[in-house]
XYZ file of C-alpha atoms in Angstrom:
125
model
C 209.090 3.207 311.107
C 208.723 1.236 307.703
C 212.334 2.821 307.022
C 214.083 0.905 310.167
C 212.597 -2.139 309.090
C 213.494 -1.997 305.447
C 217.033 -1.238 307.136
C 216.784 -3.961 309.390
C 215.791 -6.779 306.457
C 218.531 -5.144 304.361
C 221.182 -5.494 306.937
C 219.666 -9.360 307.515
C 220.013 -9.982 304.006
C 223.379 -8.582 303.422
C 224.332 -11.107 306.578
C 223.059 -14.043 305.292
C 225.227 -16.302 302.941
C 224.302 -17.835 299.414
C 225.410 -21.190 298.260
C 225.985 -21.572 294.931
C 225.342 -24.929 294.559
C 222.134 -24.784 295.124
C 220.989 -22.572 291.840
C 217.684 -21.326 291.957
C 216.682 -22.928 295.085
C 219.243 -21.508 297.787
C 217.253 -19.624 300.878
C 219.422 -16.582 300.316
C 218.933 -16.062 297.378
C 214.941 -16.422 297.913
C 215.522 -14.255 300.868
C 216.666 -11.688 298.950
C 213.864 -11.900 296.374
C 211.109 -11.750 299.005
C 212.330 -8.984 300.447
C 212.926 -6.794 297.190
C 209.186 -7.275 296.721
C 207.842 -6.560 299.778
C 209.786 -3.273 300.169
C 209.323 -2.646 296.384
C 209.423 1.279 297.359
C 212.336 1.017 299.851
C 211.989 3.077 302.565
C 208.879 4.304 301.813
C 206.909 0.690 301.454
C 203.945 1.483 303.560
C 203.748 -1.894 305.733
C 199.862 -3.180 305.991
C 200.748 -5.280 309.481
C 203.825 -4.203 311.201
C 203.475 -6.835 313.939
C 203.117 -9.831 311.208
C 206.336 -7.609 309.504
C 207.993 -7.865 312.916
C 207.592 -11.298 313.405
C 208.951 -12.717 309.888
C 212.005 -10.704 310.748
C 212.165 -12.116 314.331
C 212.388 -15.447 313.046
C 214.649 -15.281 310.019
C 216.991 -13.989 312.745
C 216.546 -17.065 314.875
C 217.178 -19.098 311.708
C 220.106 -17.044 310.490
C 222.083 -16.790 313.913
C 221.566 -20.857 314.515
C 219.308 -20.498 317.687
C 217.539 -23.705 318.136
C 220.553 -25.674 316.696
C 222.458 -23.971 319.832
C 219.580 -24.148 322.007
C 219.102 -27.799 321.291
C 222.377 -29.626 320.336
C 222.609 -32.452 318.741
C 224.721 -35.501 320.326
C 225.967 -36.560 316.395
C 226.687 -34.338 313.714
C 224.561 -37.594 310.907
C 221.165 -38.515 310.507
C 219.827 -42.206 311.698
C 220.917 -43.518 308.187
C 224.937 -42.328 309.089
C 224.929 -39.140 306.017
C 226.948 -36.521 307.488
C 225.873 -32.670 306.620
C 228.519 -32.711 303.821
C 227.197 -35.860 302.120
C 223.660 -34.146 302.360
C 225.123 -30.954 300.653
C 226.447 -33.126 297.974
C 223.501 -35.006 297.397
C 221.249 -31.703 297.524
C 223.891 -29.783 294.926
C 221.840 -28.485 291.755
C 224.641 -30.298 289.436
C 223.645 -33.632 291.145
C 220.059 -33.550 291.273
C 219.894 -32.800 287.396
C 222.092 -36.055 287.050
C 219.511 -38.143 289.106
C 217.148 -36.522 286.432
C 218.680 -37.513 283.583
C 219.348 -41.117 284.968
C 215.540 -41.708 285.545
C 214.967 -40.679 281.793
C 214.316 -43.587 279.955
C 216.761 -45.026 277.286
C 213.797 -44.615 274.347
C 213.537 -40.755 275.760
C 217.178 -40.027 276.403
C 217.851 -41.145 272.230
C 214.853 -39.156 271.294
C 216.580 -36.378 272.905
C 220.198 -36.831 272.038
C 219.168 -36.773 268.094
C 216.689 -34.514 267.764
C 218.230 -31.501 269.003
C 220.590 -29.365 266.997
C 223.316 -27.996 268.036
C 224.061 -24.678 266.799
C 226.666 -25.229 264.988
C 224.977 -27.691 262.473
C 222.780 -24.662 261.527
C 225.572 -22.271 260.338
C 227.004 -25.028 257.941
């Protein structure tokens, strides 16, 4: 029985996409992590609570194949502030967020930084 549902998670993770620009913090790629150590023995994983096992599955599904987003639609594809789901993407992109944290960095910090780090190249001279 383990075997089916290693199968089954396998299948569920090969189905589910990755975004990569969201390093590090997509729910794919997290996903896939999860799953590699709960079955660290593949098929052979003895499973301590199948029905718990069972039910994690159950809903990944429902979040994978979009079931309350069909079940419920929304009338407007923004939020009340008017950012569409591209805009959020954007905003939410690793490359982004790591600009955001380099603009709260204070001036003092940011020239602290910027000189006293060598660059590789400096070293071989």
């Amino acid at each position: 029985m383990a075997a089916s549902r290693y199968r089954r998670f396998l299948r569920l993770c090969e189905e589910w996409p990755t975004e990569d620009s969201k390093q590090q913090r997509d729910l794919g790629s997290v996903l896939r992590q999860r799953v590699a150590q709960a079955f660290r023995e593949g098929e052979n994983t003895p499973i301590p609570d199948p029905e718990a096992c069972d039910q994690m599955y159950e809903s990944l599904v429902r979040i994978h194949t979009n079931f309350y987003k069909n079940k419920y639609p929304r009338l407007k594809d923004t939020t009340f502030t008017g950012v569409t789901v591209e805009d959020c993407r954007m905003i939410l992109a690793t490359d982004i967020l790591k600009q955001m944290e380099d603009m709260k960095k204070g001036t003092w910090k940011r020239l602290r930084e910027k000189f006293s780090a060598k660059k590789p190249e400096e070293d071989s001279k």
